[in-house]
XYZ file of C-alpha atoms in Angstrom:
662
model
C 0.000 0.000 0.000
C 1.484 3.352 -1.061
C 0.742 6.350 1.112
C 1.777 9.893 0.201
C 2.702 10.945 3.727
C 6.297 9.684 3.924
C 7.964 9.774 7.319
C 11.731 9.962 7.653
C 12.589 6.601 9.250
C 15.736 7.953 10.890
C 15.180 8.813 14.577
C 15.767 12.438 15.593
C 19.073 13.414 17.152
C 18.441 16.383 19.389
C 20.271 18.278 22.092
C 17.807 20.269 24.212
C 19.029 23.049 26.476
C 16.757 24.072 29.339
C 16.726 26.690 32.082
C 17.362 25.910 35.742
C 14.536 23.907 37.348
C 12.856 23.388 33.965
C 14.026 19.834 33.284
C 10.454 18.650 32.734
C 10.486 20.173 29.235
C 12.883 17.351 28.402
C 10.288 14.762 29.434
C 7.592 16.502 27.378
C 9.908 16.542 24.364
C 10.573 12.834 24.841
C 6.835 12.148 24.934
C 6.227 14.245 21.821
C 8.970 12.413 19.938
C 8.111 8.992 21.329
C 11.756 8.573 22.240
C 13.608 7.998 25.514
C 15.680 10.912 26.743
C 18.908 11.307 28.674
C 19.826 14.196 30.968
C 23.541 14.956 31.288
C 25.416 17.291 33.632
C 28.373 18.205 31.434
C 28.666 18.779 27.714
C 31.658 16.428 27.639
C 29.248 13.560 28.419
C 27.711 13.808 24.946
C 30.154 11.217 23.673
C 28.887 8.669 26.194
C 25.370 8.740 24.743
C 25.942 8.651 21.003
C 22.918 6.381 20.451
C 20.482 8.482 22.481
C 17.884 10.299 20.398
C 17.212 13.091 22.871
C 19.807 14.515 25.245
C 19.201 17.412 27.614
C 21.436 19.689 29.638
C 20.782 22.736 31.799
C 21.895 26.035 30.286
C 23.707 26.902 33.512
C 26.058 23.934 33.026
C 27.265 25.118 29.617
C 30.604 26.653 30.477
C 31.867 26.378 26.887
C 28.986 26.799 24.410
C 31.416 26.323 21.542
C 31.510 22.596 22.367
C 27.821 22.170 21.522
C 28.545 21.439 17.869
C 30.804 18.507 18.673
C 27.761 16.309 19.258
C 26.550 16.710 15.658
C 22.963 17.145 16.774
C 20.208 19.647 16.119
C 20.496 22.053 19.040
C 17.375 23.623 20.526
C 17.536 26.031 23.427
C 14.286 26.261 25.395
C 13.025 28.968 27.738
C 9.966 29.025 29.978
C 8.763 32.630 30.134
C 6.595 32.031 33.216
C 9.544 32.054 35.617
C 11.510 35.089 34.531
C 13.285 35.791 31.290
C 16.486 33.737 31.124
C 17.102 34.123 27.395
C 20.777 34.384 26.470
C 21.330 35.731 22.967
C 25.019 34.784 23.009
C 24.110 31.157 23.737
C 21.303 31.145 21.171
C 23.844 32.062 18.488
C 25.330 28.575 18.940
C 21.917 26.883 18.531
C 19.825 25.900 15.541
C 16.493 26.784 17.129
C 15.000 28.620 20.089
C 11.754 27.358 21.612
C 9.834 29.731 23.881
C 6.938 28.428 25.952
C 4.626 28.974 28.893
C 2.884 26.512 31.210
C -0.371 26.319 29.299
C -2.798 23.563 28.269
C -1.343 23.936 24.758
C 2.267 23.125 25.694
C 2.591 19.561 24.384
C 0.535 20.346 21.276
C 2.645 23.435 20.588
C 5.914 21.568 21.099
C 4.703 18.770 18.807
C 4.004 21.292 16.073
C 7.374 22.999 16.580
C 9.414 19.782 16.585
C 7.395 18.223 13.777
C 8.159 21.217 11.578
C 11.847 21.767 12.373
C 12.470 18.026 11.916
C 10.795 18.119 8.499
C 7.940 15.760 9.390
C 5.201 18.374 9.017
C 5.332 20.094 5.630
C 2.599 22.714 5.316
C 3.995 24.101 2.055
C 3.558 20.739 0.340
C -0.091 20.689 1.412
C -0.720 24.254 0.244
C 0.930 23.690 -3.137
C -1.803 21.189 -3.953
C -4.637 23.674 -3.365
C -6.356 25.596 -6.147
C -6.363 28.797 -4.078
C -4.439 29.802 -0.962
C -4.834 32.777 1.349
C -3.049 34.436 4.237
C -4.740 36.281 7.078
C -2.969 39.610 7.649
C -3.057 40.288 11.392
C -2.922 43.974 12.257
C -2.974 43.915 16.050
C -0.353 45.873 18.018
C -0.412 42.936 20.454
C -1.430 39.534 19.050
C -3.021 38.656 22.392
C -5.898 40.940 21.403
C -6.727 38.537 18.568
C -6.933 35.389 20.673
C -10.631 35.545 21.687
C -11.696 35.625 18.022
C -8.789 33.840 16.349
C -10.805 30.751 15.422
C -13.402 32.921 13.632
C -10.768 35.185 12.054
C -9.021 32.128 10.605
C -11.985 30.645 8.732
C -10.997 30.506 5.070
C -7.326 31.281 5.767
C -4.517 28.878 4.873
C -1.826 30.758 6.786
C -1.549 33.674 9.190
C 0.785 36.605 8.656
C 2.414 38.183 11.702
C 3.039 41.806 10.725
C 6.010 42.512 12.954
C 6.194 46.140 11.851
C 2.633 46.702 13.109
C 3.376 45.381 16.604
C 3.572 48.081 19.280
C 5.678 47.133 22.286
C 4.460 48.906 25.433
C 6.726 51.805 26.379
C 8.674 51.703 23.113
C 7.942 54.892 21.146
C 9.943 57.484 19.244
C 10.026 61.171 20.183
C 7.166 61.807 17.732
C 5.068 59.180 19.610
C 5.250 56.662 16.763
C 5.959 53.060 17.824
C 9.531 51.872 17.365
C 10.659 48.600 15.870
C 9.621 46.141 18.592
C 12.398 44.338 20.440
C 13.337 40.771 19.547
C 12.211 39.617 22.974
C 8.763 41.098 22.451
C 8.483 39.699 18.930
C 9.549 36.254 20.156
C 6.759 36.293 22.727
C 4.269 37.293 20.023
C 5.343 34.366 17.818
C 5.019 32.036 20.814
C 1.500 33.217 21.678
C 0.310 33.026 18.077
C 1.661 29.520 17.512
C 0.073 28.294 20.736
C -3.370 29.300 19.484
C -3.443 28.544 15.763
C -2.820 25.459 13.674
C -2.069 27.622 10.617
C 1.489 28.121 9.351
C 2.943 31.499 10.329
C 4.298 33.987 7.796
C 6.828 36.250 9.522
C 6.709 39.658 7.826
C 8.695 42.847 8.332
C 8.279 46.003 6.271
C 10.809 48.770 5.631
C 10.058 52.481 5.843
C 9.745 52.755 2.049
C 6.987 50.128 2.146
C 4.933 51.749 4.916
C 6.779 49.821 7.629
C 9.258 50.707 10.387
C 12.461 48.864 9.526
C 15.144 51.316 8.322
C 16.376 51.080 4.745
C 19.914 52.014 5.788
C 20.316 49.046 8.168
C 19.645 45.767 6.307
C 21.533 43.888 9.031
C 18.659 44.662 11.409
C 16.205 43.052 9.010
C 18.494 40.029 8.689
C 18.727 39.663 12.457
C 14.937 39.573 12.862
C 14.414 37.209 9.936
C 17.172 34.908 11.212
C 15.453 34.762 14.594
C 12.174 33.874 12.896
C 13.922 30.837 11.419
C 15.143 29.862 14.888
C 11.598 30.226 16.221
C 10.349 27.766 13.612
C 8.199 30.130 11.530
C 7.023 28.263 8.460
C 7.414 31.219 6.063
C 9.616 34.310 5.888
C 8.576 37.342 3.867
C 11.919 38.602 2.518
C 11.879 41.888 0.633
C 13.740 42.116 -2.654
C 15.334 45.442 -1.714
C 17.521 43.634 0.812
C 21.088 43.097 -0.439
C 21.693 39.827 -2.248
C 24.143 38.573 0.377
C 21.452 38.968 3.064
C 18.892 37.046 1.016
C 21.480 34.390 0.188
C 22.473 33.890 3.837
C 18.832 33.482 4.827
C 18.354 30.921 2.064
C 21.363 28.953 3.281
C 20.078 28.645 6.862
C 16.317 28.444 6.236
C 16.034 24.752 7.112
C 12.463 23.628 6.438
C 11.077 27.174 6.349
C 10.093 28.689 3.013
C 10.982 32.127 1.678
C 8.469 34.467 0.066
C 10.437 36.924 -2.066
C 8.432 40.133 -1.843
C 8.363 43.274 -3.980
C 6.122 46.302 -3.373
C 5.764 49.459 -5.443
C 3.821 52.406 -4.018
C 4.773 54.899 -6.724
C 1.768 54.265 -8.946
C 4.028 54.167 -12.014
C 4.924 50.461 -12.047
C 4.024 48.663 -15.272
C 3.311 44.934 -15.432
C 4.070 44.988 -19.154
C 7.647 46.187 -18.621
C 10.873 44.199 -18.755
C 11.447 45.387 -15.191
C 8.524 43.236 -14.032
C 10.035 40.162 -15.714
C 13.431 40.872 -14.160
C 11.954 41.344 -10.693
C 10.294 37.933 -10.897
C 13.575 36.348 -11.983
C 15.393 37.996 -9.073
C 12.764 36.803 -6.627
C 12.928 33.269 -7.993
C 16.630 32.928 -7.129
C 16.018 32.452 -3.398
C 12.228 32.444 -3.191
C 9.921 29.470 -2.801
C 7.134 31.930 -3.660
C 7.466 35.283 -5.445
C 5.088 38.033 -4.343
C 4.769 41.195 -6.444
C 2.424 44.003 -5.412
C 1.914 47.393 -7.042
C -0.266 50.446 -6.490
C -2.293 51.194 -9.629
C -4.406 54.062 -10.920
C -6.304 52.461 -13.816
C -8.575 49.429 -14.065
C -6.736 48.314 -17.216
C -3.650 47.617 -15.126
C -5.488 44.635 -13.622
C -5.662 43.116 -17.086
C -1.956 43.842 -17.583
C -1.279 41.889 -14.400
C -3.332 38.913 -15.605
C -1.378 38.895 -18.877
C 1.859 38.996 -16.872
C 0.632 36.210 -14.573
C -0.314 34.010 -17.522
C 3.078 34.554 -19.139
C 4.953 33.696 -15.949
C 2.922 30.528 -15.433
C 3.660 29.455 -19.010
C 7.376 30.194 -18.807
C 8.166 28.940 -15.279
C 7.014 25.885 -13.371
C 8.546 27.216 -10.141
C 8.208 29.275 -8.006
C 4.517 30.235 -7.939
C 3.622 33.898 -8.373
C 1.413 35.874 -6.032
C 0.589 39.043 -7.989
C -1.670 41.802 -6.670
C -2.627 45.405 -7.252
C -3.288 47.729 -4.325
C -6.139 50.144 -3.843
C -9.869 49.839 -4.543
C -9.153 49.692 -8.277
C -6.915 46.671 -7.706
C -9.514 44.535 -5.931
C -10.143 42.618 -9.141
C -6.576 41.293 -8.978
C -7.085 40.184 -5.378
C -10.118 38.236 -6.494
C -8.269 36.535 -9.358
C -4.997 35.838 -7.545
C -4.693 32.200 -6.423
C -1.416 32.126 -4.448
C -1.314 33.480 -0.882
C -3.920 36.186 -1.388
C -3.821 38.456 1.683
C -7.239 38.620 3.344
C -8.701 40.724 6.114
C -11.695 40.243 8.411
C -14.310 42.620 9.865
C -13.038 41.814 13.378
C -9.516 43.076 12.603
C -8.725 46.608 13.855
C -7.454 47.848 10.456
C -6.754 46.433 7.015
C -3.105 45.654 6.311
C -3.132 47.169 2.810
C -5.447 49.371 0.746
C -8.104 47.393 -1.102
C -7.723 44.219 0.952
C -10.773 41.914 0.961
C -12.046 39.240 3.331
C -12.330 35.592 2.300
C -16.113 35.981 2.197
C -15.877 39.065 -0.045
C -13.556 37.254 -2.459
C -15.982 34.338 -2.722
C -18.885 36.709 -3.348
C -16.967 38.432 -6.142
C -15.910 35.135 -7.698
C -19.537 34.035 -7.721
C -20.682 37.305 -9.314
C -18.045 36.774 -12.047
C -19.314 33.212 -12.685
C -15.980 31.859 -11.443
C -17.601 30.161 -8.451
C -20.890 28.548 -9.537
C -23.554 27.583 -7.038
C -23.473 23.827 -6.394
C -25.524 21.318 -4.444
C -23.683 19.550 -1.624
C -25.451 16.362 -0.605
C -25.542 15.285 3.052
C -26.765 11.699 3.312
C -27.772 9.722 6.366
C -29.500 10.490 9.655
C -29.275 14.281 9.384
C -30.913 15.016 12.744
C -28.586 12.735 14.665
C -25.353 13.765 12.979
C -25.898 17.536 12.853
C -23.895 17.599 9.625
C -26.269 19.636 7.480
C -26.590 22.422 10.050
C -22.845 22.543 10.611
C -21.965 22.697 6.919
C -24.513 25.475 6.404
C -22.789 27.510 9.137
C -19.446 27.071 7.406
C -20.809 27.999 3.971
C -22.438 31.109 5.426
C -19.250 32.171 7.205
C -17.347 31.880 3.917
C -20.140 33.354 1.752
C -19.980 30.307 -0.502
C -22.994 30.130 -2.847
C -23.541 26.383 -2.455
C -26.719 24.732 -1.186
C -26.894 21.901 1.350
C -29.324 19.167 0.306
C -30.231 16.601 2.965
C -31.177 13.069 2.036
C -31.617 9.733 3.733
C -29.430 6.753 3.025
C -29.523 6.201 -0.754
C -28.695 3.317 -3.017
C -25.793 3.316 -5.433
C -28.246 3.810 -8.312
C -29.709 6.912 -6.672
C -26.235 8.318 -6.091
C -25.330 7.688 -9.717
C -28.325 9.782 -10.771
C -27.390 12.565 -8.359
C -23.781 12.863 -9.499
C -24.906 13.197 -13.108
C -26.590 16.525 -12.313
C -24.762 19.555 -13.700
C -24.715 21.337 -10.326
C -23.580 18.380 -8.208
C -20.790 19.602 -5.912
C -20.035 16.555 -3.786
C -21.504 14.474 -0.992
C -20.969 13.417 2.599
C -22.315 10.092 3.826
C -22.881 9.095 7.421
C -22.803 6.196 7.856
C -20.389 5.529 4.984
C -21.281 3.358 2.005
C -19.405 0.207 0.986
C -16.870 1.109 -1.690
C -17.934 -1.805 -3.892
C -21.375 -0.210 -4.380
C -19.824 2.874 -6.018
C -16.901 1.320 -7.851
C -18.714 1.207 -11.188
C -20.005 4.783 -11.143
C -16.905 6.812 -10.216
C -13.200 6.745 -9.489
C -11.937 5.513 -6.151
C -9.178 7.019 -3.993
C -6.437 4.847 -2.557
C -7.855 5.342 0.930
C -11.419 4.400 -0.052
C -10.156 1.306 -1.861
C -8.052 0.115 1.073
C -10.603 0.955 3.775
C -13.565 -0.367 1.801
C -15.897 2.463 2.790
C -16.749 5.829 1.241
C -17.756 8.791 3.392
C -17.065 11.592 0.894
C -17.645 12.063 -2.826
C -15.402 14.759 -4.276
C -16.541 16.533 -7.451
C -13.950 18.406 -9.494
C -14.928 20.326 -12.609
C -12.793 21.861 -15.325
C -13.795 24.446 -17.892
C -15.929 22.986 -20.638
C -16.118 19.521 -19.093
C -18.466 17.685 -16.752
C -17.431 17.212 -13.140
C -15.247 14.223 -12.332
C -16.290 12.410 -9.162
C -14.012 10.482 -6.836
C -15.128 8.354 -3.915
C -12.939 9.059 -0.900
C -12.597 8.474 2.820
C -11.881 11.368 5.185
C -12.276 9.490 8.473
C -8.761 8.064 8.423
C -7.383 11.601 8.129
C -9.429 12.615 11.163
C -7.971 9.685 13.110
C -4.428 10.496 12.011
C -4.814 14.206 12.835
C -6.047 13.305 16.321
C -3.138 10.933 16.931
C -0.567 13.504 15.788
C -1.900 16.596 17.517
C 0.358 16.104 20.557
C 2.966 13.829 18.953
C 5.191 14.054 15.895
C 4.358 11.468 13.212
C 7.620 9.557 13.689
C 6.720 8.894 17.339
C 4.591 6.007 16.065
C 7.186 4.656 13.646
C 7.974 0.991 14.239
C 6.020 0.950 17.521
C 3.475 -1.773 18.301
C -0.207 -0.858 18.341
C -3.273 -2.640 19.721
C -6.597 -2.320 17.913
C -9.911 -3.531 19.344
C -13.044 -3.997 17.222
C -15.867 -6.481 16.851
C -15.086 -6.834 13.133
C -12.490 -5.591 10.678
C -14.772 -3.187 8.806
C -15.200 -1.070 11.946
C -11.424 -0.825 12.319
C -10.480 -0.318 8.654
C -10.049 3.478 8.805
C -7.948 3.167 11.964
C -5.764 0.511 10.305
C -5.145 2.804 7.335
C -4.320 5.740 9.641
C -1.926 3.655 11.743
C -0.170 2.346 8.662
C 0.228 5.886 7.348
C 2.178 6.530 10.551
C 4.423 3.552 9.804
C 3.566 1.726 13.037
C 5.087 -1.660 13.714
C 2.915 -4.713 14.279
C -0.794 -4.032 14.806
C -2.166 -6.521 17.336
C -5.900 -7.081 16.929
C -8.427 -8.038 19.583
C -11.953 -9.081 18.611
C -11.302 -9.714 14.919
C -8.868 -11.332 12.520
C -7.730 -9.347 9.506
C -8.408 -10.651 6.008
C -5.352 -12.365 4.495
C -5.035 -9.580 1.904
C -4.807 -6.960 4.670
C -2.998 -8.968 7.335
C 0.553 -7.789 6.631
C 2.188 -6.692 9.916
C -0.969 -7.599 11.825
C -1.314 -10.279 14.483
C -4.395 -11.598 16.250
C -4.433 -11.748 20.067
C -6.164 -14.933 21.154
C -5.597 -14.723 24.891
C -3.902 -13.062 27.853
C -0.685 -14.991 27.313
C -0.245 -13.222 23.975
C -0.278 -9.851 25.743
C 2.590 -10.854 27.984
C 4.825 -11.816 25.064
C 4.811 -8.479 23.215
C 6.401 -5.110 23.850
C 4.100 -2.544 25.477
C 2.127 -0.742 22.758
C 2.720 2.917 22.008
C -0.925 3.334 21.034
C -4.195 1.528 21.759
C -7.224 2.248 19.563
C -10.675 0.987 20.508
C -13.269 0.767 17.723
C -15.669 -1.183 19.933
C -19.290 0.015 20.216
C -20.162 2.121 23.266
C -21.843 -0.761 25.090
C -18.621 -2.794 24.862
C -16.110 0.024 25.335
C -15.413 -0.977 28.946
C -13.622 -4.071 27.619
C -10.550 -1.936 26.935
C -10.166 -0.961 30.609
C -8.127 -4.055 31.645
C -5.674 -3.362 28.821
C -5.245 0.242 29.889
C -4.599 -0.827 33.461
C -2.237 -3.650 32.511
C -0.059 -1.570 30.207
C -0.417 1.470 32.435
C 1.405 -0.501 35.137
C 3.798 -2.506 33.017
C 4.461 -0.227 30.063
C 5.918 2.823 31.750
C 9.548 1.857 31.203
C 11.281 0.538 28.140
C 12.576 -2.942 29.048
C 15.557 -2.367 26.774
C 16.716 0.497 28.975
C 18.707 -0.209 32.090
C 20.227 3.227 32.730
C 18.674 5.209 35.551
C 19.355 8.408 33.595
C 17.348 7.241 30.589
C 13.593 7.800 30.604
C 10.967 6.401 28.264
C 8.136 8.099 26.405
C 4.402 8.017 27.141
C 1.419 6.127 25.746
C -1.570 7.042 23.559
C -5.198 5.877 23.707
C -7.972 6.664 21.213
C -11.627 5.708 21.710
C -13.735 5.707 18.520
C -17.080 4.771 20.053
C -20.158 7.012 19.903
C -22.740 7.222 22.657
C -22.876 6.980 26.438
C -20.100 4.897 28.011
C -19.884 3.688 31.600
C -17.164 3.859 32.617
C -15.781 6.338 30.113
C -12.594 4.720 28.762
C -11.063 8.128 27.981
C -11.433 9.186 31.621
C -10.012 5.851 32.785
C -7.036 6.165 30.432
C -6.342 9.751 31.471
C -6.360 8.775 35.144
C -3.824 6.038 34.350
C -1.447 8.476 32.663
C -2.315 7.857 29.013
C -2.633 10.652 26.475
C -6.304 9.941 25.754
C -8.623 11.176 23.002
C -12.297 10.617 22.302
C -14.310 10.306 19.131
C -15.426 13.974 19.303
C -11.897 15.042 18.335
C -11.908 12.580 15.441
C -15.281 13.880 14.230
C -14.032 17.482 14.357
C -10.826 16.701 12.456
C -12.790 14.642 9.936
C -15.061 17.647 9.364
C -11.974 19.805 8.725
C -10.696 17.308 6.159
C -14.144 16.864 4.575
C -14.520 20.604 3.976
C -11.081 20.723 2.384
C -12.076 17.912 0.055
C -15.524 19.280 -0.830
C -15.008 23.035 -1.206
C -11.239 23.499 -0.955
C -11.572 25.799 2.055
C -9.742 25.628 5.360
C -11.826 25.744 8.537
C -9.839 25.531 11.791
C -10.359 22.669 14.226
C -11.280 25.088 17.035
C -13.957 26.723 14.868
C -15.419 23.292 14.082
C -15.666 22.544 17.801
C -17.240 25.954 18.413
C -19.714 25.883 15.526
C -20.791 22.280 16.062
C -21.046 22.431 19.828
C -19.149 19.118 19.989
C -22.256 17.400 18.580
C -20.973 16.239 15.185
C -21.224 12.576 14.254
C -19.321 11.431 11.174
């Protein structure tokens, strides 16, 4: 079975530095990575633990920071900002990354995102490249904390969030004319930390010079480099790097960018820039040297200049396969270009204090304009199944309204394959969601089948894709496995599951099929099954547990997934207790300074459960998740498949009231 999400099989090799009395961040990192960790008291001891994946040492013990590189590890210095600011810029210069955190409920999730990205296991740019349209939310708050109460609503329809560093206003930092100064690196670092804690979207770190309505001085490019370099150390997914910066600055950033991506940016506020000029071609070529995306923005005075931009865009797309172009015109006259642009279109929101640029539109306004131009036709989205019980139709209507999408939700009971075939032949068919899912074999003759739907054997989503002048092409898909995978990786990096044993409980294989596919996408080791035997064609790396003696002969599982019905969910409790007692330490480890990682439990049952296995697992020290999280993540993935729009997990939980059933 081929799965697109490829995980680097090599274990991470990290050296984590922590502040005095903050050693527990090392344990959290070990849990996130699914790897044992070692704490040393002198940097010279690195050589004694060459096979350890995660090594930690207190910052106060680093008498010679220059020796850090001798361990040939990725070096991350960590600082807890709850207990006083102990950041040491001189020490950070010797490190690859700097992780700032607070003691919040989001800590493990935030660290999982940070480590997953800097290790190259989470690749948001690869996901966004596959989308037809992408957007960025331009935040304009002087303090990003002001955005937090509404961030889930602000983010609906956004694929990334831009932190406008030049718009931040650090308290007490103003020039003689009362204008805010460039905020300090310490303040900016805290803003990045707070934003990442509260959004799942990739962060675009943006600074603007004085010539581009920002605050960074044109005569000090080294200051811009210093801030952009720190953004790389903080693990920002994108850097907005202006083309006016000297080539050596842009080159140095490109050489140390790691897994971050560079947006080469050009802005012209003169009103005289011409998209038809050779200068425009040359600017794109310059931006393409170090840019993963080239952004070109100009202030215009005539409507015709929008058409010049579209001609330029078409020519660039024909001549170059990489990098993609984000081309926009500023001002009310340029709003047409914002509507037609498909790569990282900056968007605003009515709840933002100001717009980041003249003429900026919200995601809803762009969709309305696309519809009025016949570029976004009204479609029927079919919701099949027990609509009252699932709450799907009401939830999807809320999302469509928030995005101003012109589509209509049509509710229907469970239909036959013949009825579905008639529905998908309609000219305005836009896709379907089915709960409960349909057997894949019933739809195999009427449409294409995704790899996931084929392997799982059930279809919960029908994706309709249309091209100009041709009827829509329908593909039967399965989004549930993505919801399961997203739940399992919210607090853990994907490689944490690699090669680790898993236990899966279900009364029959069909109920566990989506979980099997999700676990295999995480490259787990042997999947031990309880309650069912896998079909021979699907039994690779799976083993049936026939009795208690089998449990005693295997390594403790990293993850247990229960797909039992609610009335039988209590049957997992003995397993949780048994492995909760006996699975806390890795039997292969004999060193008292080496500590093992934690355990994961996922319950997929709907309905009332007594006792609640998630509560039992949590009390026993497991990282435990219920089916509500899976339903919410599945809804996120379903909306991406159906309408190509991003709706944050937190908004799904808010809008659905935790009542979704998928």
